[in-house]
Amino acid sequence: MCGIVGYIGDKTATPILINGLKKLEYRGYDSAGVAIYDSEDLKVVKCKGRLACLEDKVNVENLEGKIGIGHTRWATHGEPNDVNSHPHLSHSGKIAVVHNGIIENYMKLKEFLQSQGYEFRSETDTEVIAHLVDYYYKGDLVKAVMETVDELEGSYALGVICKDCDDKFVAARKDSPLIVGLGKGENFIASDIPAILEHTRDIYILEDKEVIVLTKDEVKVYDSLGAEVKKEIFHVNWDVSSAEKGGYEHFMMKEMFEEPKVIRDTINPRIKDGKIVLDNIKLTAEDLKNIDKIYIVACGTACHAGVVGKYVIEKLAKIPVEVDVASEFRYRDPLVSDRNLVIIISQSGETLDTLAALREAKRRGARILSIVNVVGSSIARESNDILYTWAGPEIAVASTKAYNTQLAAIYLVALDLAYKKGQIDDKELGRIIEALKGIPDSVDKVLANKEVIQKFASRHYNAKSIFFIGRGLDYALSMEGSLKLKEISYIHSEAYAGGELKHGTIALIEKGTLVVCPITQDTLVDKMVSNIKEVKARGAVVMAITQEKNTEIEKSADIVVTIPDVDPLVAPVVAVTPLQLFAYYMAIEKGCDVDKPRNLAKSVTVE
Ligand code: AGP
């Protein structure tokens, strides 16, 4: 959701900005632009549409400056068009601004600025920032930005350049992601690491309300009171290739093929001498005596991982768990207190709804344990306990490998809680650990069998509506299968508990309706076979996903996609991969842009 790149150094800024923005395309955008200071003037080039359009325009303009800011916009205030795209210039043409986030008090600020004679060109909230910096600017850009951010309510990551400043630019952040890249004779800002990784691996992770001043040789960071902050350098150790397609046609496929490795990376280092060791989780058996309920709070796919978490934690640790969609949790006056553990799940660690829910739970006294992929992200920094999912950068908007690792992390947390509470003994712990260790090989086998799903998708991609039904953990899995299909293939779909279908939704089943049934829970196989019979009797076409051993399902379903005979408890981590492949091939058959689905953003940093 909106991408920012900024550069200062001895090189021509424009290609660096455009390349950086290309690395942020995954975040989702509908327009793009750059502002370059060329020693004489500020030049702004922007347009609606893809970066290719911006590149064409930039080539015509021949922008030569060595200071610049670039932006990809995901529209919130005002439709996607050339005028609303960033950068925005101030009234005087002296200040250019790029912004990610939402300024909630922008109407009030706009009225004030209009009363001072400022004229607005766009419908955006961002334009107030450009005029406000201009209003405060009396020859000191840093001071003007500090005074401006003091007035802003809402969220922002900002890059600001000024016509009078040929040696610096200024950035700031609050509740929207922004990092600083530290080069030699050049420095950068960006919304995410891949944008600058080809130039440097040394970065500063920024705190809320920090203001950053970048020259080509130096970066200074100030807190909200104007005091200089000493930052630690974070060295990025993952490879540039992790954020590239590496021969695959789409990031989504590449990321599915990374699942076995990243599941291993998430599980193996946490198992030592047959025990679970979670270094950044300090929760003790004594602390657990005061916890009588767990909340799992997250959005989208991460929330679906949380639903699996509910089943697994309740089964193993015997602690009641409630799962909440973050955007609802925050505003429903939740009964959360210091007797609760709140588990936050997020790939990006920057989802604003989730971050806001975390803060609400913390305010109410709860302990926060986060399962996060991005190291140093806001959610990671604000949590009491952290368990990183080592999924590496996930570029495709549709989350795949991050989900598998979120599940792996949830199993580790559930086992840790259960063992600390004395709910499972060494033997049971050992048995489940062995099951977890076997998952990567099983996922490998599923991926090797992908053509079965491809073939099925090639026959059914014209489906108008698809139902996913499952029981227990397979119901949780159905939710994720359904979301994946919707977001990349645009086919309407719903997930239902197998037993609930007959209470209303079965009315929608007619001849040819596709029904997808994950069936991995031994004790529920017979019940699911009955549900398959019910929908088949009304004309449905059924695809079942089940362990190889469940041969009897072949008699009821139209097609059976098999997964190896994994333990039912850990089966979701393996059985989700065929669902991801199904969504992928349906989208490909329909000619959809699988990596960048319409209307969606990778990291949702607005509420
Ligand atoms: C996943 O395919 C989605 N694009 C989306 O639901 C995502 O999982 C959700 O926005 C949460 O993101 P997070 O994990 O980065 O917090």
Coordinates of C-alpha atoms and ligand atoms in Angstrom, one line a residue:
M1 CA 0.0 0.0 0.0
C2 CA 1.8 3.1 -1.3
G3 CA 5.6 2.8 -1.8
I4 CA 8.2 5.4 -1.1
V5 CA 11.8 5.6 -2.2
G6 CA 14.2 8.6 -1.7
Y7 CA 17.8 9.1 -2.8
I8 CA 20.6 11.5 -2.2
G9 CA 24.1 10.9 -3.6
D10 CA 26.4 11.4 -6.6
K11 CA 24.4 9.4 -9.0
T12 CA 21.4 10.4 -11.1
A13 CA 18.5 9.8 -8.9
T14 CA 15.7 8.9 -11.4
P15 CA 16.8 5.4 -12.4
I16 CA 17.5 4.5 -8.7
L17 CA 14.0 5.7 -7.7
I18 CA 12.3 3.9 -10.6
N19 CA 14.1 0.7 -9.9
G20 CA 13.3 1.0 -6.2
L21 CA 9.7 1.6 -6.9
K22 CA 9.6 -1.5 -9.1
K23 CA 10.7 -3.5 -6.1
L24 CA 7.8 -2.1 -4.2
E25 CA 5.2 -2.8 -6.9
Y26 CA 4.0 -5.8 -4.8
R27 CA 2.6 -3.4 -2.3
G28 CA -0.2 -2.5 -4.7
Y29 CA -0.6 0.8 -6.5
D30 CA -2.6 2.7 -9.1
S31 CA -0.3 5.6 -10.0
A32 CA 3.3 6.7 -9.6
G33 CA 5.5 9.7 -9.6
V34 CA 8.9 11.2 -8.9
A35 CA 10.2 14.6 -7.8
I36 CA 13.8 15.5 -8.6
Y37 CA 15.9 18.5 -7.6
D38 CA 18.2 19.3 -10.4
S39 CA 20.3 22.1 -8.8
E40 CA 17.9 24.7 -10.2
D41 CA 14.4 23.5 -9.8
L42 CA 12.1 20.9 -8.5
K43 CA 10.8 18.7 -11.4
V44 CA 7.7 16.5 -10.8
V45 CA 6.7 13.8 -13.2
K46 CA 3.7 11.6 -12.3
C47 CA 0.9 9.6 -13.9
K48 CA -2.0 7.2 -13.4
G49 CA -1.2 3.6 -14.2
R50 CA 1.8 1.3 -14.1
L51 CA 5.4 2.3 -13.6
A52 CA 6.1 1.7 -17.3
C53 CA 3.9 4.7 -18.0
L54 CA 6.0 6.8 -15.5
E55 CA 9.2 5.5 -17.1
D56 CA 8.1 6.7 -20.5
K57 CA 7.3 10.1 -19.2
V58 CA 10.5 10.4 -17.3
N59 CA 12.6 9.5 -20.3
V60 CA 11.0 12.3 -22.3
E61 CA 11.7 14.8 -19.5
N62 CA 15.3 13.7 -19.1
L63 CA 15.6 14.4 -15.3
E64 CA 19.2 14.8 -14.2
G65 CA 19.2 15.6 -10.5
K66 CA 20.9 13.8 -7.7
I67 CA 18.3 14.2 -5.0
G68 CA 14.8 12.8 -5.5
I69 CA 11.8 11.1 -4.0
G70 CA 9.5 8.6 -5.7
H71 CA 6.1 7.1 -4.9
T72 CA 3.6 4.5 -5.9
R73 CA 0.1 5.5 -4.8
W74 CA -2.7 3.2 -3.7
A75 CA -5.7 5.6 -3.7
T76 CA -7.5 6.5 -0.5
H77 CA -8.5 10.2 -0.8
G78 CA -9.5 10.9 -4.4
E79 CA -9.6 8.6 -7.5
P80 CA -6.4 7.4 -9.1
N81 CA -5.5 10.1 -11.7
D82 CA -2.4 12.2 -12.6
V83 CA -3.3 15.1 -10.3
N84 CA -3.9 13.0 -7.2
S85 CA -0.8 11.0 -7.7
H86 CA 2.3 11.9 -5.6
P87 CA 4.7 13.8 -5.3
H88 CA 2.6 16.9 -4.4
L89 CA 4.1 20.3 -4.8
S90 CA 3.4 23.2 -2.4
H91 CA 1.7 26.3 -3.5
S92 CA 5.0 28.1 -4.0
G93 CA 6.5 25.1 -5.9
K94 CA 9.3 25.1 -3.4
I95 CA 8.4 21.9 -1.5
A96 CA 7.6 18.4 -2.9
V97 CA 6.2 15.6 -0.7
V98 CA 5.5 11.9 -1.0
H99 CA 3.3 10.3 1.7
N100 CA 2.1 6.9 2.8
G101 CA -0.7 6.8 5.3
I102 CA -3.8 8.8 6.1
I103 CA -3.9 12.3 7.6
E104 CA -7.1 12.2 9.6
N105 CA -7.3 15.9 10.4
Y106 CA -6.6 17.0 6.8
M107 CA -9.9 18.8 6.4
K108 CA -9.2 21.1 9.3
L109 CA -5.7 21.8 8.1
K110 CA -6.9 22.4 4.6
E111 CA -9.4 25.0 5.8
F112 CA -6.7 26.7 7.7
L113 CA -4.3 26.7 4.8
Q114 CA -7.1 27.9 2.4
S115 CA -7.7 30.8 4.8
Q116 CA -4.0 31.7 4.4
G117 CA -4.4 31.8 0.6
Y118 CA -3.2 28.3 -0.3
E119 CA -4.8 26.8 -3.3
F120 CA -5.4 23.1 -3.6
R121 CA -5.1 21.2 -6.8
S122 CA -5.8 17.6 -5.7
E123 CA -8.4 15.8 -3.6
T124 CA -5.7 14.1 -1.5
D125 CA -5.0 14.5 2.2
T126 CA -1.2 14.6 1.3
E127 CA -1.4 17.9 -0.4
V128 CA -2.0 19.6 3.0
I129 CA 1.5 18.3 4.1
A130 CA 3.2 20.0 1.2
H131 CA 1.4 23.4 1.9
L132 CA 2.0 23.1 5.6
V133 CA 5.7 22.5 5.2
D134 CA 5.7 25.5 2.9
Y135 CA 3.8 27.5 5.5
Y136 CA 6.3 26.8 8.2
Y137 CA 9.4 27.0 6.0
K138 CA 11.4 30.1 6.9
G139 CA 14.8 28.8 5.5
D140 CA 15.1 25.7 7.7
L141 CA 13.5 22.6 6.1
V142 CA 14.1 20.3 9.1
K143 CA 12.3 22.8 11.5
A144 CA 9.5 23.2 9.0
V145 CA 9.0 19.4 8.8
M146 CA 9.1 19.0 12.6
E147 CA 6.5 21.8 13.0
T148 CA 4.4 20.1 10.3
V149 CA 4.4 16.6 11.8
D150 CA 3.4 18.1 15.1
E151 CA 0.1 19.2 13.5
L152 CA -0.6 15.9 11.8
E153 CA -3.1 13.4 13.2
G154 CA -3.2 9.9 11.6
S155 CA -0.4 7.9 10.0
Y156 CA 2.4 9.0 7.8
A157 CA 5.7 8.0 6.2
L158 CA 7.0 11.1 4.4
G159 CA 9.8 12.2 2.1
V160 CA 10.2 15.9 1.7
I161 CA 12.6 17.8 -0.7
C162 CA 12.9 21.5 -1.0
K163 CA 14.1 23.8 -3.9
D164 CA 16.4 25.7 -1.5
C165 CA 18.2 22.6 -0.2
D166 CA 20.7 21.2 -2.6
D167 CA 22.4 19.1 0.1
K168 CA 19.7 17.3 2.0
F169 CA 16.2 16.0 2.2
V170 CA 14.0 15.2 5.2
A171 CA 11.8 12.2 6.0
A172 CA 9.5 11.3 8.9
R173 CA 7.3 8.4 10.1
K174 CA 4.4 7.5 12.4
D175 CA 2.5 4.3 12.1
S176 CA 3.5 3.8 8.4
P177 CA 6.6 1.8 7.4
L178 CA 9.8 3.6 6.5
I179 CA 13.5 2.5 6.7
V180 CA 16.7 4.3 6.0
G181 CA 19.4 2.7 3.8
L182 CA 23.0 3.7 4.6
G183 CA 25.3 3.7 1.6
K184 CA 28.8 5.1 0.9
G185 CA 28.4 8.7 -0.3
E186 CA 24.7 8.0 -0.8
N187 CA 21.7 7.4 1.4
F188 CA 18.2 6.2 0.9
I189 CA 14.7 6.0 2.4
A190 CA 12.2 3.3 1.4
S191 CA 9.0 1.7 2.5
D192 CA 10.6 -1.7 2.5
I193 CA 14.1 -3.3 2.3
P194 CA 13.9 -4.8 -1.3
A195 CA 13.8 -1.3 -2.7
I196 CA 17.3 -0.5 -1.6
L197 CA 18.9 -3.9 -1.3
E198 CA 21.0 -3.6 -4.5
H199 CA 22.7 -0.5 -3.0
T200 CA 23.1 -1.4 0.7
R201 CA 22.4 -3.9 3.4
D202 CA 22.8 -1.5 6.3
I203 CA 19.6 0.1 7.4
Y204 CA 18.1 2.1 10.3
I205 CA 14.8 0.9 11.5
L206 CA 12.8 4.0 12.5
E207 CA 10.6 4.6 15.5
D208 CA 7.3 6.5 15.5
K209 CA 7.6 10.3 15.3
E210 CA 11.2 10.2 14.3
V211 CA 12.4 12.9 11.8
I212 CA 15.3 12.0 9.6
V213 CA 17.7 14.3 7.8
L214 CA 19.7 12.8 4.9
T215 CA 22.7 14.2 3.2
K216 CA 24.9 12.2 0.9
D217 CA 27.4 11.5 3.6
E218 CA 25.3 11.5 6.8
V219 CA 22.0 10.5 8.2
K220 CA 20.7 12.2 11.4
V221 CA 17.6 11.0 13.3
Y222 CA 15.7 13.2 15.7
D223 CA 12.9 12.3 18.2
S224 CA 9.7 14.3 18.5
L225 CA 11.3 16.7 20.9
G226 CA 14.1 17.5 18.4
A227 CA 16.8 15.6 20.3
E228 CA 19.2 13.6 18.2
V229 CA 18.8 9.8 18.5
K230 CA 21.6 7.3 18.3
K231 CA 20.5 4.5 16.0
E232 CA 21.8 1.0 15.7
I233 CA 22.6 -0.3 12.2
F234 CA 20.6 -3.4 11.3
H235 CA 22.4 -5.5 8.8
V236 CA 20.1 -7.3 6.3
N237 CA 21.4 -10.8 5.8
W238 CA 18.9 -12.1 3.2
D239 CA 19.9 -12.2 -0.4
V240 CA 18.8 -9.9 -3.2
S241 CA 17.6 -13.1 -5.0
S242 CA 15.1 -13.8 -2.2
A243 CA 13.1 -10.8 -3.5
E244 CA 13.4 -11.7 -7.2
K245 CA 11.5 -14.3 -9.3
G246 CA 14.5 -16.6 -9.8
G247 CA 13.2 -18.2 -13.0
Y248 CA 9.6 -18.6 -11.9
E249 CA 6.9 -16.9 -13.9
H250 CA 5.3 -15.5 -10.8
F251 CA 6.4 -14.6 -7.3
M252 CA 3.4 -16.6 -6.0
M253 CA 4.7 -19.8 -7.5
K254 CA 8.2 -19.2 -6.4
E255 CA 7.0 -18.5 -2.9
M256 CA 5.0 -21.8 -2.8
F257 CA 8.1 -23.7 -3.9
E258 CA 10.0 -22.0 -1.0
E259 CA 7.5 -23.5 1.5
P260 CA 9.5 -26.6 2.5
K261 CA 12.6 -24.6 3.2
V262 CA 11.0 -21.8 5.2
I263 CA 8.9 -24.2 7.3
R264 CA 12.2 -26.0 8.1
D265 CA 13.8 -22.6 8.9
T266 CA 10.9 -21.8 11.2
I267 CA 10.8 -25.1 13.0
N268 CA 14.3 -26.7 13.2
P269 CA 16.3 -24.0 15.1
R270 CA 13.6 -24.0 17.8
I271 CA 14.0 -27.7 18.6
K272 CA 16.9 -28.5 20.9
D273 CA 17.4 -31.8 22.5
G274 CA 13.8 -32.8 21.9
K275 CA 12.4 -29.7 23.5
I276 CA 10.9 -26.5 22.1
V277 CA 13.2 -23.5 22.8
L278 CA 11.7 -20.1 21.8
D279 CA 14.4 -17.6 22.6
N280 CA 12.3 -14.4 22.4
I281 CA 9.4 -15.8 24.4
K282 CA 10.0 -15.1 28.1
L283 CA 6.5 -16.3 29.2
T284 CA 7.1 -18.7 32.1
A285 CA 5.1 -21.5 33.7
E286 CA 4.5 -19.1 36.6
D287 CA 3.2 -16.3 34.2
L288 CA 0.8 -18.9 32.7
K289 CA -0.9 -19.5 36.0
N290 CA -2.3 -15.9 35.7
I291 CA -3.5 -16.4 32.1
D292 CA -7.1 -17.6 31.9
K293 CA -7.8 -16.8 28.2
I294 CA -5.9 -16.2 25.0
Y295 CA -7.0 -13.9 22.2
I296 CA -5.6 -14.3 18.7
V297 CA -5.9 -11.1 16.7
A298 CA -4.9 -10.6 13.1
C299 CA -6.3 -9.8 9.6
G300 CA -6.9 -11.9 6.4
T301 CA -4.7 -14.9 5.9
A302 CA -2.9 -14.3 9.3
C303 CA -6.3 -14.4 11.0
H304 CA -7.0 -17.7 9.3
A305 CA -3.8 -19.0 10.7
G306 CA -5.2 -17.8 14.0
V307 CA -8.3 -20.0 13.6
V308 CA -6.0 -23.0 13.3
G309 CA -4.2 -21.7 16.4
K310 CA -7.5 -21.8 18.4
Y311 CA -8.0 -25.5 17.6
V312 CA -4.4 -26.4 18.3
I313 CA -3.8 -24.4 21.5
E314 CA -7.2 -25.4 23.0
K315 CA -6.4 -29.1 22.2
L316 CA -2.8 -29.1 23.5
A317 CA -2.6 -26.4 26.2
K318 CA -6.2 -26.5 27.3
I319 CA -6.5 -22.7 27.5
P320 CA -9.6 -21.1 26.0
V321 CA -8.9 -19.1 22.8
E322 CA -10.9 -16.5 21.1
V323 CA -10.0 -15.4 17.5
D324 CA -10.7 -11.9 16.5
V325 CA -10.4 -9.9 13.2
A326 CA -8.2 -7.0 14.3
S327 CA -10.4 -4.3 12.8
E328 CA -13.3 -5.5 14.9
F329 CA -11.4 -6.3 18.1
R330 CA -10.2 -2.7 18.5
Y331 CA -13.7 -1.1 18.5
R332 CA -15.7 -3.7 20.3
D333 CA -14.6 -2.8 23.8
P334 CA -13.0 -6.3 24.2
L335 CA -12.9 -7.8 27.7
V336 CA -9.2 -8.0 27.7
S337 CA -7.1 -7.6 30.9
D338 CA -3.8 -8.5 32.5
R339 CA -5.2 -12.1 32.8
N340 CA -5.0 -12.5 29.0
L341 CA -2.3 -13.3 26.5
V342 CA -2.9 -11.7 23.2
I343 CA -1.3 -13.5 20.2
I344 CA -0.8 -11.1 17.3
I345 CA -0.1 -12.7 13.9
S346 CA 1.2 -10.6 10.9
Q347 CA 3.5 -11.2 8.0
S348 CA 4.4 -7.6 7.4
G349 CA 4.3 -6.5 11.0
E350 CA 2.9 -3.2 9.8
T351 CA -0.8 -3.9 9.2
L352 CA -2.5 -0.9 10.8
D353 CA -5.6 -2.6 12.0
T354 CA -3.5 -5.3 13.7
L355 CA -1.1 -2.7 15.2
A356 CA -4.0 -0.7 16.5
A357 CA -5.5 -3.9 18.1
L358 CA -2.1 -4.7 19.7
R359 CA -2.0 -1.2 21.2
E360 CA -5.6 -1.5 22.5
A361 CA -4.8 -4.9 24.1
K362 CA -1.6 -3.6 25.7
R363 CA -3.5 -0.5 27.0
R364 CA -5.8 -2.9 28.8
G365 CA -3.0 -4.7 30.4
A366 CA -2.6 -7.8 28.3
R367 CA 0.7 -9.5 27.5
I368 CA 1.5 -9.4 23.7
L369 CA 3.1 -12.4 22.0
S370 CA 3.6 -11.7 18.3
I371 CA 4.2 -14.1 15.4
V372 CA 5.7 -11.8 12.8
N373 CA 7.8 -12.2 9.6
V374 CA 9.4 -8.9 9.2
V375 CA 12.2 -8.3 11.6
G376 CA 12.1 -4.9 13.4
S377 CA 8.6 -4.1 12.1
S378 CA 6.3 -2.1 14.3
I379 CA 4.4 -5.1 15.6
A380 CA 7.6 -6.9 16.5
R381 CA 8.9 -3.8 18.3
E382 CA 5.8 -3.2 20.4
S383 CA 5.4 -6.8 21.6
N384 CA 6.5 -8.4 24.9
D385 CA 7.3 -11.8 23.3
I386 CA 8.2 -12.4 19.6
L387 CA 8.4 -15.5 17.5
Y388 CA 9.7 -14.7 14.0
T389 CA 8.5 -16.8 11.1
W390 CA 11.6 -17.1 8.9
A391 CA 9.6 -17.0 5.6
G392 CA 11.9 -14.4 4.0
P393 CA 10.5 -11.6 1.9
E394 CA 7.0 -12.4 0.6
I395 CA 6.4 -10.3 -2.6
A396 CA 3.2 -11.8 -4.1
V397 CA 0.2 -10.0 -2.6
A398 CA -1.5 -13.3 -2.0
S399 CA 0.2 -14.8 1.1
T400 CA 1.4 -18.4 0.7
K401 CA 4.6 -19.3 2.4
A402 CA 4.0 -16.8 5.2
Y403 CA 0.8 -18.7 6.1
N404 CA 2.6 -22.1 6.3
T405 CA 5.2 -20.6 8.6
Q406 CA 2.6 -18.8 10.7
L407 CA 1.0 -22.3 11.2
A408 CA 4.4 -23.8 12.0
A409 CA 5.0 -21.0 14.6
I410 CA 1.6 -21.5 16.1
Y411 CA 2.3 -25.2 16.7
L412 CA 5.6 -24.3 18.4
V413 CA 3.7 -21.8 20.7
A414 CA 1.0 -24.3 21.4
L415 CA 3.5 -27.0 22.3
D416 CA 5.5 -24.6 24.5
L417 CA 2.4 -23.5 26.4
A418 CA 1.1 -27.1 26.7
Y419 CA 4.5 -28.3 28.0
K420 CA 4.9 -25.4 30.4
K421 CA 1.4 -26.0 31.8
G422 CA 2.1 -29.7 32.2
Q423 CA -0.7 -30.7 29.7
I424 CA 1.6 -32.8 27.6
D425 CA 4.5 -35.1 28.6
D426 CA 7.8 -35.7 27.0
K427 CA 6.5 -38.6 24.9
E428 CA 3.6 -36.6 23.4
L429 CA 5.9 -33.6 22.9
G430 CA 8.4 -35.9 21.0
R431 CA 5.6 -37.4 18.9
I432 CA 4.3 -34.0 17.7
I433 CA 7.8 -32.6 17.2
E434 CA 8.5 -35.6 14.9
A435 CA 5.2 -34.9 13.0
L436 CA 6.3 -31.2 12.6
K437 CA 9.7 -32.2 11.3
G438 CA 8.2 -34.3 8.6
I439 CA 6.1 -31.5 7.2
P440 CA 8.6 -30.0 4.7
D441 CA 9.1 -33.3 2.9
S442 CA 5.3 -33.8 2.7
V443 CA 4.9 -30.3 1.2
D444 CA 7.6 -31.1 -1.3
K445 CA 5.6 -34.1 -2.5
V446 CA 2.4 -32.0 -2.8
L447 CA 4.3 -29.5 -5.0
A448 CA 5.7 -32.3 -7.2
N449 CA 2.1 -33.3 -7.9
K450 CA 0.9 -29.9 -8.9
E451 CA -0.2 -30.9 -12.4
V452 CA -3.2 -32.7 -11.1
I453 CA -4.5 -29.5 -9.7
Q454 CA -3.5 -27.6 -12.9
K455 CA -5.5 -30.0 -15.0
F456 CA -8.6 -29.7 -12.8
A457 CA -8.4 -25.9 -12.8
S458 CA -8.1 -25.9 -16.6
R459 CA -11.5 -27.6 -16.8
H460 CA -13.3 -25.5 -14.1
Y461 CA -11.9 -22.0 -14.3
N462 CA -15.2 -20.7 -15.6
A463 CA -16.9 -21.5 -12.4
K464 CA -19.0 -18.5 -11.1
S465 CA -19.1 -19.6 -7.5
I466 CA -17.1 -22.1 -5.5
F467 CA -17.7 -23.5 -2.0
F468 CA -15.1 -24.7 0.4
I469 CA -16.3 -27.0 3.2
G470 CA -14.5 -28.7 6.0
R471 CA -14.8 -29.7 9.6
G472 CA -12.5 -28.8 12.6
L473 CA -9.1 -27.8 11.4
D474 CA -10.3 -28.4 7.8
Y475 CA -12.9 -25.6 8.3
A476 CA -10.1 -23.2 9.3
L477 CA -8.2 -24.4 6.2
S478 CA -11.3 -23.9 4.0
M479 CA -11.4 -20.2 5.0
E480 CA -7.9 -19.7 3.7
G481 CA -8.6 -21.7 0.5
S482 CA -11.6 -19.6 -0.2
L483 CA -9.8 -16.2 0.5
K484 CA -6.9 -17.2 -1.7
L485 CA -9.2 -18.1 -4.6
K486 CA -11.2 -14.9 -4.3
E487 CA -8.3 -12.5 -4.1
I488 CA -6.4 -13.7 -7.2
S489 CA -9.0 -15.3 -9.5
Y490 CA -12.0 -13.0 -8.6
I491 CA -14.3 -16.0 -8.4
H492 CA -17.0 -15.7 -5.8
S493 CA -16.4 -18.2 -3.0
E494 CA -17.5 -19.0 0.5
A495 CA -16.1 -21.2 3.2
Y496 CA -18.5 -23.2 5.4
A497 CA -18.3 -25.7 8.2
G498 CA -19.2 -29.0 6.6
G499 CA -22.1 -29.5 9.1
E500 CA -23.4 -26.0 8.7
L501 CA -24.0 -26.1 5.0
K502 CA -27.4 -27.8 5.3
H503 CA -28.6 -25.0 7.5
G504 CA -29.1 -22.6 4.6
T505 CA -26.2 -22.4 2.1
I506 CA -27.0 -25.7 0.5
A507 CA -29.8 -23.8 -1.3
L508 CA -27.1 -22.4 -3.5
I509 CA -25.7 -25.7 -4.6
E510 CA -27.0 -26.6 -8.1
K511 CA -25.8 -28.7 -11.0
G512 CA -22.2 -28.1 -11.7
T513 CA -21.4 -26.0 -8.6
L514 CA -17.8 -26.7 -7.5
V515 CA -17.3 -27.7 -3.9
V516 CA -13.7 -28.1 -2.5
C517 CA -13.4 -30.3 0.6
P518 CA -10.2 -30.6 2.6
I519 CA -10.6 -33.9 4.6
T520 CA -7.6 -34.4 6.9
Q521 CA -9.1 -35.2 10.3
D522 CA -9.4 -38.9 10.9
T523 CA -12.4 -38.7 13.2
L524 CA -14.4 -36.5 10.8
V525 CA -13.9 -38.4 7.5
D526 CA -17.2 -40.2 7.7
K527 CA -19.1 -37.0 8.5
M528 CA -17.4 -35.3 5.5
V529 CA -18.3 -38.2 3.2
S530 CA -21.9 -37.6 4.2
N531 CA -21.6 -33.9 3.4
I532 CA -20.1 -34.7 0.0
K533 CA -23.0 -37.0 -0.7
E534 CA -25.4 -34.2 0.2
V535 CA -23.9 -31.7 -2.2
K536 CA -23.4 -34.4 -4.9
A537 CA -27.1 -35.3 -4.6
R538 CA -27.8 -31.7 -5.7
G539 CA -25.4 -31.8 -8.7
A540 CA -22.2 -30.5 -7.2
V541 CA -18.7 -31.3 -8.6
V542 CA -16.5 -32.2 -5.7
M543 CA -12.7 -31.9 -5.3
A544 CA -11.4 -33.5 -2.1
I545 CA -8.0 -33.1 -0.6
T546 CA -7.0 -35.8 1.8
Q547 CA -4.3 -38.1 3.1
E548 CA -3.3 -41.0 0.7
K549 CA -4.7 -43.5 3.3
N550 CA -8.3 -42.2 2.9
T551 CA -8.9 -44.2 -0.3
E552 CA -12.7 -44.6 0.4
I553 CA -13.2 -40.9 -0.5
E554 CA -12.5 -41.7 -4.2
K555 CA -15.9 -43.3 -4.2
S556 CA -17.7 -40.1 -3.4
A557 CA -15.6 -37.2 -4.8
D558 CA -15.1 -36.4 -8.5
I559 CA -11.4 -35.9 -8.0
V560 CA -9.2 -36.6 -5.0
V561 CA -5.9 -34.7 -4.5
T562 CA -3.8 -36.6 -2.1
I563 CA -1.3 -35.4 0.4
P564 CA 1.1 -37.8 2.3
D565 CA -0.2 -39.5 5.4
V566 CA 0.6 -36.7 7.9
D567 CA -0.7 -36.6 11.5
P568 CA -4.1 -34.9 11.4
L569 CA -3.0 -32.3 14.0
V570 CA -0.3 -30.8 11.7
A571 CA -2.2 -31.6 8.4
P572 CA -3.2 -28.0 7.7
V573 CA 0.4 -27.0 7.0
V574 CA 0.5 -29.5 4.2
A575 CA -3.0 -29.4 3.0
V576 CA -3.1 -25.7 2.4
T577 CA -0.5 -26.0 -0.4
P578 CA -3.0 -27.7 -2.8
L579 CA -5.5 -25.0 -2.0
Q580 CA -2.9 -22.3 -2.9
L581 CA -2.1 -24.1 -6.1
F582 CA -5.7 -24.4 -7.0
A583 CA -6.2 -20.6 -6.6
Y584 CA -3.0 -20.0 -8.6
Y585 CA -4.0 -22.1 -11.6
M586 CA -7.6 -20.9 -11.6
A587 CA -6.3 -17.3 -11.7
I588 CA -3.7 -18.2 -14.5
E589 CA -6.4 -19.9 -16.6
K590 CA -8.6 -16.7 -16.2
G591 CA -5.6 -14.5 -17.3
C592 CA -5.4 -12.7 -14.0
D593 CA -2.4 -10.9 -12.7
V594 CA -1.7 -13.3 -9.8
D595 CA 1.1 -11.3 -8.2
K596 CA -0.7 -8.0 -8.2
P597 CA -4.5 -8.6 -8.0
R598 CA -6.8 -5.7 -8.6
N599 CA -7.7 -3.4 -5.6
L600 CA -5.3 -5.2 -3.2
A601 CA -2.2 -4.1 -1.4
K602 CA 0.4 -6.3 0.2
S603 CA 0.9 -4.3 3.4
V604 CA -2.4 -2.6 4.5
T605 CA -1.2 0.4 6.4
V606 CA -4.5 2.3 6.5
E607 CA -7.5 1.4 8.6
Ligands
AGP1 C1 -3.3 -12.5 2.1 O1 -3.3 -13.2 1.0 C2 -3.8 -11.2 2.1 N1 -3.3 -10.5 1.0 C3 -4.2 -10.4 3.3 O2 -5.3 -11.0 3.8 C4 -3.1 -10.4 4.5 O3 -2.9 -11.7 5.0 C5 -3.6 -9.4 5.6 O4 -3.7 -8.1 5.0 C6 -2.7 -9.4 6.8 O5 -1.4 -8.9 6.5 P1 -0.2 -9.1 7.5 O6 0.0 -10.6 7.7 O7 0.9 -8.5 6.8 O8 -0.6 -8.4 8.8

